[in-house]
Amino acid sequence: MPVKFEIYRNGARLTAFEPVAAMAIGPESVPVPGEILFRDGLLIVNRKDDHAVGIALLWDVGPLGSFILETTRLQPREKPYVLNVELARFRLMKIVQKQEDWNLFDFPKFEKFLQKLHEGQMLFAETLGKLHDPAVAAGLADRALEMAIDLSEQLATFHTDLLLNRRKQTNGFVKHVFGCRIDPQVNNERYREMVATQFDYAVVPMSWKEVQPQEQSFNPAPVDEWVEFLSKRRVPTIAGPLVRLDSQNVPDWMVIWEHDFDMLREMAYDYVQKMVTRYRKAVAVWNVVAGIQSNTAFSLSFEQIIELTRLLVSQVKTLLPGARTLVTITHPFGEYHARGRGGAPAGVPPMLYAEMLANAGIAFEAFGLEIELGVPTTGNFNRDLFQMSCALDKFATLGKPVFITAIGVPGRHNADPGDVTGGRLNPDQAGRWHRPWDPQLQAEWMDAVYQMALSKPFVEAIAWNNLTDVKPSLPGGGLLDDMLQPKAAFTKLQQLREKFRPPPVQVPTAHGAPAQPATPPTPPPLPRK
């Protein structure tokens, strides 16, 4: 039996509704396969079993924004649920859970939030008393949900301030916090100078598809130039991800090995060996694999995903025993897991993959994490600040630091013909955070999300996903415009760098006067082959 919902807007039941980014939700808010359709005035979730299931979808919360929101898990029954009511129920429940997880009760300033929560709960109680009149109940639930969304973002900010102050007092920040992912194909002097002088480190992608476009062709020249430049300028480098199994990064010639895991493993092993050997003296951190758990280009089993991760990390460690390595999680909300073929789940839920890696004895040093929001593709619809804080919290128990190796949102609310998709993605169709995206809102989002992320003691560094609006991965997603002029987000990033810059370490001389630390030696030139 399916789970069914009625939907109300402005006191009237909807007879036509297009569910956007809708997916079935299982335990622990993990998306699961399921058929979502609107038929005969009902939103229906069809599953092959009769287990309790929720639904998540893009939902408009008025002035606060439009986000992917979810319901609690519900038992199938003949009578339809009211979607408005169940969305409010879940958010209020999540607030209660997180205020306990965050241990907020001991802070006097928390009283005002408790009062707001009480008001929301009383309004929801009134909602439950009106379920015999679904239209009235839905109107009350909409008000309760709006209060809950507003309160949850305020709580996320309050918790951020508490942890940031604590981390500052203990000097809990590393030296290199703020980075940027560069485009190796860009060869522009101003672009390079901005990277060298305005960031703590650089992320240099090493796309397998671009470096090895043909099986017997190896073309690392653009990467060579960037790695050598950064090495000469003593800019720390995160290299990779080396292997990302998606259509944008897997070489076209690999398609013939789509169902041959042994050959995929051999080819990936050979590629990683070449790259690590070539840049072994110039790279600070190796991002070995990214998004392998989402299974977008190859149909790998759970065991094969873990085996391939273990093999490639071990290979880097064999070549460079002292290297720092990352394994990167993409799409941390796991939407891809609900998009499998024939009703089967796709890939592995992100946190299950992370937990398995953390407990499997694989010798990597940290998790990487990619968060790109604001475009209408699976995994990239808008989320609010509270949801993002909750998602990061899941890494707290895994015992490893987190590097956010790519993060970003659009800087415009309409399609960008100059982005990597050629203008196929319209941010206006992916929801909004308070208001439609523009350069100023992009900077405000950066400020809120960077501080929230850095309040987590396990988050070590953050890199923005696009330096410029020259072929960005998100519409208007760069820190600089297409003429390489600073945007509001670039200015905000420099303010954050100044705010979180660790105090200089003073080394006393023999006479007691502080001396500047010694200048580090110039890294050796890039090895040539």
XYZ file of C-alpha atoms in Angstrom:
529
model
C 0.000 0.000 0.000
C 1.414 3.446 -0.890
C 1.813 6.430 1.412
C -0.463 9.228 0.198
C -0.578 12.967 0.884
C -3.024 15.786 0.352
C -1.456 19.178 -0.329
C -2.962 22.539 0.551
C -2.047 26.086 -0.394
C -3.861 29.205 0.851
C -6.708 27.170 2.326
C -7.438 25.167 -0.830
C -6.519 21.607 -1.718
C -4.317 21.359 -4.794
C -5.658 19.379 -7.733
C -2.500 19.916 -9.792
C 1.021 19.729 -8.386
C 4.438 19.024 -9.885
C 6.734 17.433 -7.288
C 10.257 18.818 -7.804
C 13.296 16.801 -6.694
C 10.938 14.430 -4.864
C 12.319 11.220 -3.364
C 11.360 8.600 -0.827
C 13.146 8.826 2.539
C 14.070 5.880 4.747
C 15.665 5.601 8.208
C 18.272 8.234 9.200
C 16.970 10.530 6.425
C 18.625 8.354 3.765
C 16.935 8.609 0.349
C 15.667 5.261 -0.926
C 14.231 4.142 -4.283
C 10.543 4.775 -4.713
C 8.056 6.004 -7.292
C 6.733 9.518 -6.614
C 3.721 10.768 -8.575
C 0.784 13.140 -8.243
C -2.483 11.524 -9.316
C -6.149 12.189 -8.609
C -5.312 15.039 -6.263
C -2.871 12.969 -4.173
C 0.919 12.876 -3.882
C 1.770 9.172 -3.815
C 4.913 7.350 -2.669
C 5.029 3.813 -4.065
C 7.475 1.325 -2.589
C 7.898 -2.401 -3.073
C 7.479 -3.020 0.662
C 5.111 -1.802 3.358
C 7.776 -0.238 5.575
C 7.349 3.273 6.928
C 8.633 5.873 4.477
C 8.849 9.643 4.251
C 9.127 12.010 1.338
C 11.479 14.907 0.591
C 10.853 17.545 -2.049
C 11.440 21.179 -2.930
C 9.027 23.229 -0.796
C 8.391 26.972 -0.715
C 8.480 28.492 2.780
C 7.673 32.026 1.706
C 10.185 34.803 2.488
C 12.568 32.368 4.199
C 13.253 30.546 0.961
C 12.592 27.350 -0.900
C 14.441 24.195 0.159
C 14.435 20.422 0.019
C 12.345 19.541 3.086
C 11.300 16.143 4.368
C 8.562 14.517 6.389
C 8.842 11.988 9.162
C 8.594 8.343 8.124
C 4.964 7.303 7.945
C 3.164 3.977 7.830
C 1.148 3.238 4.682
C -2.594 3.651 5.270
C -5.771 4.200 3.317
C -6.396 7.727 4.566
C -4.019 10.305 3.084
C -1.742 12.385 5.286
C -1.569 16.168 4.985
C 1.845 17.021 3.532
C 1.944 20.487 5.124
C 1.450 18.944 8.578
C 4.102 16.250 8.160
C 6.737 18.700 6.917
C 6.203 20.859 10.020
C 6.250 17.787 12.280
C 9.659 16.690 11.030
C 11.358 20.074 11.377
C 10.058 20.596 14.924
C 11.180 17.074 15.829
C 14.634 17.733 14.365
C 14.982 20.959 16.376
C 14.274 19.096 19.615
C 16.815 16.435 18.668
C 19.570 18.908 17.785
C 19.151 21.110 20.845
C 19.922 17.977 22.858
C 22.795 16.933 20.581
C 24.257 20.436 20.786
C 23.734 20.592 24.574
C 22.262 24.088 24.427
C 20.212 23.997 27.632
C 23.030 25.267 29.864
C 23.305 28.670 28.167
C 21.203 31.529 29.570
C 20.836 33.141 26.143
C 19.118 29.971 24.953
C 15.930 30.875 26.850
C 14.600 33.033 24.014
C 14.940 30.120 21.604
C 13.126 27.792 23.985
C 10.258 30.272 24.086
C 10.088 30.340 20.286
C 10.191 26.564 20.161
C 7.355 26.382 22.687
C 5.272 28.733 20.549
C 5.892 26.590 17.500
C 4.996 23.417 19.365
C 1.772 24.953 20.683
C 0.844 26.027 17.173
C 1.548 22.511 15.929
C -0.556 21.054 18.754
C -3.385 23.266 17.554
C -2.752 21.908 14.071
C -3.193 18.342 15.281
C -6.469 19.314 16.887
C -7.774 20.434 13.488
C -6.931 17.356 11.440
C -10.656 16.757 10.923
C -10.532 19.948 8.825
C -7.422 19.429 6.680
C -7.505 22.873 5.057
C -7.422 24.628 8.424
C -4.790 22.189 9.744
C -2.598 22.828 6.701
C -2.773 26.595 7.210
C -1.705 26.252 10.845
C 1.039 23.810 9.834
C 2.400 26.263 7.266
C 2.759 28.867 10.000
C 4.395 26.326 12.332
C 6.808 25.273 9.591
C 7.785 28.861 8.847
C 8.446 29.436 12.550
C 10.456 26.204 12.722
C 12.614 27.010 9.686
C 13.357 30.479 11.043
C 14.120 29.112 14.515
C 16.317 26.298 13.209
C 18.514 28.704 11.243
C 18.790 30.936 14.310
C 19.795 27.901 16.373
C 22.427 26.932 13.818
C 23.867 30.458 14.013
C 23.752 30.462 17.825
C 25.547 27.117 17.953
C 28.084 28.392 15.418
C 28.937 31.398 17.595
C 29.377 29.207 20.673
C 31.758 26.788 19.011
C 33.680 29.455 17.118
C 34.458 31.318 20.319
C 35.596 28.090 21.922
C 37.805 27.197 18.969
C 39.365 30.669 18.847
C 40.186 30.570 22.553
C 42.075 27.314 22.084
C 43.825 28.455 18.855
C 42.132 25.553 17.129
C 42.723 26.674 13.539
C 45.491 25.475 11.241
C 47.632 27.876 9.231
C 46.122 27.098 5.822
C 42.333 27.356 6.072
C 41.005 29.228 3.037
C 41.665 27.871 -0.423
C 40.218 27.818 -3.904
C 39.844 25.212 -6.609
C 41.572 26.373 -9.795
C 40.988 25.495 -13.439
C 44.217 24.058 -14.878
C 43.074 25.003 -18.379
C 43.223 28.729 -17.566
C 46.581 30.275 -18.429
C 46.314 33.906 -17.369
C 48.842 35.914 -15.390
C 46.311 37.821 -13.254
C 44.461 34.584 -12.518
C 47.679 32.972 -11.295
C 48.662 35.955 -9.189
C 45.273 35.965 -7.475
C 45.703 32.300 -6.574
C 49.249 32.828 -5.304
C 48.536 35.913 -3.197
C 44.911 35.782 -2.036
C 44.497 32.206 -0.771
C 46.184 29.967 1.779
C 46.366 27.023 -0.607
C 45.128 25.839 -4.002
C 43.169 22.781 -5.074
C 44.440 21.531 -8.442
C 42.002 19.128 -10.154
C 43.635 16.309 -12.086
C 40.850 15.114 -14.361
C 41.600 11.674 -15.727
C 39.611 12.559 -18.870
C 41.719 15.647 -19.604
C 45.101 14.223 -18.653
C 44.618 10.914 -20.483
C 42.140 11.636 -23.320
C 43.239 8.484 -25.182
C 44.401 5.201 -23.704
C 47.933 5.627 -25.016
C 47.996 9.439 -24.761
C 49.204 11.215 -21.615
C 48.899 15.017 -21.660
C 49.663 16.570 -18.241
C 51.090 19.852 -19.611
C 48.422 22.198 -18.135
C 48.728 20.508 -14.746
C 52.544 20.601 -14.998
C 52.514 24.371 -15.444
C 50.197 24.961 -12.504
C 51.949 22.618 -10.101
C 55.335 24.082 -10.978
C 54.034 27.645 -10.592
C 52.478 26.921 -7.183
C 55.602 25.109 -6.069
C 57.828 28.057 -6.978
C 55.497 30.444 -5.177
C 55.388 28.130 -2.130
C 51.605 27.791 -2.256
C 50.512 24.502 -0.624
C 48.672 22.265 -3.082
C 45.889 19.719 -2.735
C 46.073 17.578 -5.862
C 43.045 15.837 -7.265
C 40.748 14.127 -6.982
C 42.818 11.746 -9.039
C 39.923 9.364 -9.705
C 36.340 10.584 -9.965
C 34.043 8.068 -11.602
C 31.523 10.285 -13.376
C 30.874 11.143 -17.021
C 32.727 14.484 -16.784
C 35.965 12.912 -15.559
C 36.151 9.323 -16.798
C 37.899 9.092 -20.192
C 35.552 8.211 -23.061
C 37.712 5.254 -24.010
C 36.983 3.671 -20.620
C 33.370 2.968 -21.637
C 34.343 -0.409 -23.067
C 35.358 -1.493 -19.556
C 32.063 -0.394 -17.962
C 31.281 -3.905 -16.716
C 34.845 -5.116 -16.171
C 35.889 -4.201 -12.629
C 39.298 -5.854 -12.930
C 40.187 -3.720 -15.937
C 38.829 -0.546 -14.281
C 40.956 -1.249 -11.226
C 44.055 -1.840 -13.358
C 43.557 1.343 -15.407
C 42.873 3.494 -12.328
C 45.918 2.005 -10.589
C 48.145 2.837 -13.556
C 46.834 6.404 -13.804
C 47.283 7.121 -10.096
C 50.807 5.713 -10.182
C 51.777 8.037 -13.045
C 50.319 11.129 -11.390
C 51.744 10.530 -7.914
C 55.178 9.676 -9.298
C 55.190 12.782 -11.466
C 54.185 15.286 -8.779
C 55.498 13.518 -5.681
C 57.813 16.394 -4.634
C 55.396 19.267 -5.201
C 52.083 18.230 -3.616
C 51.141 18.666 0.040
C 47.927 16.605 0.125
C 46.593 13.964 -2.272
C 42.850 13.826 -2.875
C 42.818 10.232 -4.061
C 39.191 9.485 -4.965
C 35.974 11.498 -4.986
C 32.326 10.526 -5.322
C 33.144 6.892 -5.926
C 30.250 5.951 -3.613
C 27.648 7.493 -5.937
C 28.260 4.972 -8.741
C 27.314 7.363 -11.547
C 29.572 6.021 -14.316
C 30.130 2.382 -13.296
C 27.839 -0.138 -11.630
C 30.060 -1.266 -8.788
C 29.019 -3.386 -5.832
C 29.529 -2.165 -2.286
C 32.510 -4.494 -1.904
C 34.075 -3.242 -5.148
C 33.662 0.404 -4.082
C 35.468 -0.269 -0.808
C 38.123 -2.393 -2.512
C 38.885 0.250 -5.139
C 39.141 2.966 -2.491
C 41.476 0.818 -0.389
C 43.646 -0.086 -3.383
C 44.168 3.484 -4.599
C 44.853 4.940 -1.155
C 47.300 2.117 -0.433
C 49.024 2.770 -3.735
C 49.648 6.427 -2.877
C 50.956 5.366 0.541
C 53.286 2.819 -1.040
C 54.739 5.423 -3.386
C 54.828 8.180 -0.714
C 54.661 6.679 2.784
C 54.482 10.112 4.433
C 51.803 11.593 2.154
C 48.555 13.051 3.509
C 45.610 11.535 1.670
C 41.934 12.399 1.360
C 38.905 10.352 0.390
C 36.175 12.716 -0.768
C 32.431 12.391 -0.277
C 30.278 14.143 -2.864
C 26.540 14.828 -2.489
C 26.500 14.382 1.302
C 22.670 14.287 1.439
C 22.727 11.114 -0.667
C 20.004 11.977 -3.193
C 21.664 9.773 -5.823
C 20.846 6.702 -3.694
C 17.161 7.055 -4.634
C 17.870 7.219 -8.372
C 18.816 3.624 -9.125
C 17.605 1.594 -12.058
C 14.716 -0.841 -11.808
C 13.884 0.111 -8.226
C 17.363 -0.745 -6.941
C 19.333 1.857 -4.980
C 22.224 3.609 -6.696
C 25.645 3.493 -5.082
C 26.156 3.547 -1.322
C 24.665 6.107 1.100
C 27.389 8.681 1.813
C 27.597 8.147 5.560
C 27.572 4.360 5.269
C 30.531 4.649 2.895
C 32.289 7.065 5.263
C 31.694 4.841 8.300
C 32.955 1.777 6.467
C 36.133 3.588 5.424
C 36.732 4.909 8.927
C 36.425 1.410 10.382
C 38.038 -0.638 7.616
C 41.656 0.112 8.455
C 42.263 2.153 5.281
C 45.229 4.445 5.945
C 43.900 7.819 4.765
C 44.284 10.948 6.882
C 41.081 12.913 6.302
C 37.753 13.078 4.542
C 37.200 15.478 1.706
C 33.719 16.898 1.218
C 32.127 18.659 -1.754
C 28.999 20.811 -1.333
C 27.676 22.595 -4.406
C 24.104 23.862 -4.142
C 21.720 26.033 -6.093
C 21.180 24.262 -9.425
C 18.396 21.836 -10.437
C 20.376 18.600 -10.635
C 20.334 15.606 -8.323
C 22.115 16.530 -5.108
C 22.400 20.245 -5.854
C 19.002 21.682 -4.882
C 19.019 24.249 -2.079
C 19.311 23.328 1.590
C 19.054 25.675 4.557
C 21.808 26.439 7.069
C 20.373 24.136 9.737
C 20.327 21.175 7.350
C 23.939 21.788 6.369
C 25.035 21.996 9.996
C 23.270 18.702 10.739
C 24.937 17.062 7.725
C 28.411 18.131 8.879
C 27.715 16.867 12.405
C 27.555 13.317 11.061
C 31.328 13.416 10.496
C 32.023 14.300 14.133
C 32.159 10.679 15.314
C 34.354 9.293 12.533
C 37.644 10.326 14.115
C 39.137 12.085 11.087
C 39.444 15.741 10.015
C 37.329 17.080 7.167
C 38.622 19.177 4.257
C 35.825 20.864 2.310
C 37.561 20.674 -1.057
C 34.820 22.390 -3.085
C 31.935 24.520 -1.885
C 29.809 27.082 -3.645
C 26.472 28.500 -4.738
C 25.445 30.568 -7.771
C 25.985 34.302 -7.984
C 22.934 34.829 -10.185
C 19.347 33.563 -10.236
C 19.150 32.766 -13.954
C 21.037 30.570 -16.391
C 24.633 31.428 -17.265
C 25.585 30.744 -20.915
C 29.236 30.896 -19.872
C 29.163 28.074 -17.314
C 30.386 24.537 -17.992
C 26.897 23.429 -19.053
C 26.493 26.240 -21.576
C 23.523 27.690 -19.720
C 21.486 24.521 -19.249
C 21.074 25.020 -15.479
C 18.729 27.669 -14.105
C 19.268 28.396 -10.382
C 15.735 29.784 -10.145
C 14.454 26.203 -10.525
C 16.506 24.865 -7.589
C 14.967 26.918 -4.777
C 16.361 29.930 -2.993
C 18.008 30.914 0.273
C 15.952 33.866 1.573
C 15.810 35.489 -1.873
C 16.903 34.762 -5.458
C 20.662 34.406 -5.894
C 22.753 37.477 -6.658
C 26.414 38.388 -5.955
C 25.601 39.940 -2.566
C 23.544 36.951 -1.419
C 26.345 34.645 -2.549
C 28.682 36.548 -0.188
C 26.155 36.416 2.667
C 25.778 32.666 2.173
C 29.554 32.239 2.184
C 29.848 34.174 5.447
C 27.166 32.101 7.189
C 28.253 28.706 5.876
C 32.008 29.202 6.269
C 31.617 30.255 9.885
C 29.214 27.387 10.554
C 31.643 24.880 9.025
C 34.684 26.287 10.834
C 32.828 26.122 14.137
C 33.027 22.334 13.821
C 36.348 21.370 15.447
C 36.945 18.602 12.916
C 36.712 20.882 9.826
C 40.267 21.838 8.941
C 40.056 23.779 5.665
C 37.577 25.098 3.081
C 38.079 25.729 -0.644
C 35.656 27.691 -2.835
C 34.745 25.764 -5.956
C 35.336 28.434 -8.662
C 37.816 31.273 -8.772
C 36.220 33.085 -11.721
C 33.074 33.246 -13.813
C 35.030 31.826 -16.748
C 33.352 28.435 -17.301
C 32.330 28.029 -13.638
C 30.693 24.826 -12.429
C 27.739 26.888 -11.114
C 26.105 29.916 -12.814
C 28.002 33.010 -11.718
C 29.739 30.823 -9.149
C 33.149 32.522 -9.214
C 34.757 34.824 -6.683
C 35.852 37.011 -9.613
C 33.722 37.954 -12.606
C 34.586 37.011 -16.186
C 36.889 40.060 -16.395
C 38.720 38.843 -13.254
C 37.333 41.691 -11.144
C 36.514 40.921 -7.484
C 32.908 40.188 -6.547
C 31.296 40.561 -3.133
C 32.140 36.953 -2.244
C 35.854 37.559 -2.894
C 35.822 40.547 -0.524
C 33.997 38.475 2.093
C 36.540 35.674 1.788
C 39.415 38.074 2.439
C 37.586 39.378 5.525
C 37.184 35.810 6.765
C 40.877 35.103 6.136
C 41.807 38.086 8.268
C 39.336 37.105 10.976
C 40.604 33.552 11.308
C 44.289 34.157 10.647
C 46.248 32.458 13.450
C 48.564 34.682 15.495
C 52.178 34.607 14.269
C 54.510 32.383 16.225
C 57.319 34.459 17.697
C 60.639 32.697 18.172
C 62.813 34.361 20.824
C 66.446 35.067 19.965
C 69.385 34.695 22.288
C 68.855 38.302 23.417
C 65.192 37.733 24.185
C 63.818 39.686 21.216
C 61.257 37.963 18.983
C 62.538 36.850 15.615
C 60.690 36.020 12.421
C 60.431 32.318 11.604
C 62.924 31.152 9.023
C 61.835 31.326 5.399
C 61.010 27.823 4.199
C 63.268 26.435 1.481
C 62.144 26.737 -2.119
C 60.524 23.460 -3.204
C 62.452 21.497 -5.815
C 61.469 21.908 -9.487
C 58.767 19.689 -10.919
C 60.128 16.335 -12.127
C 60.027 15.964 -15.894
C 59.508 12.863 -17.914
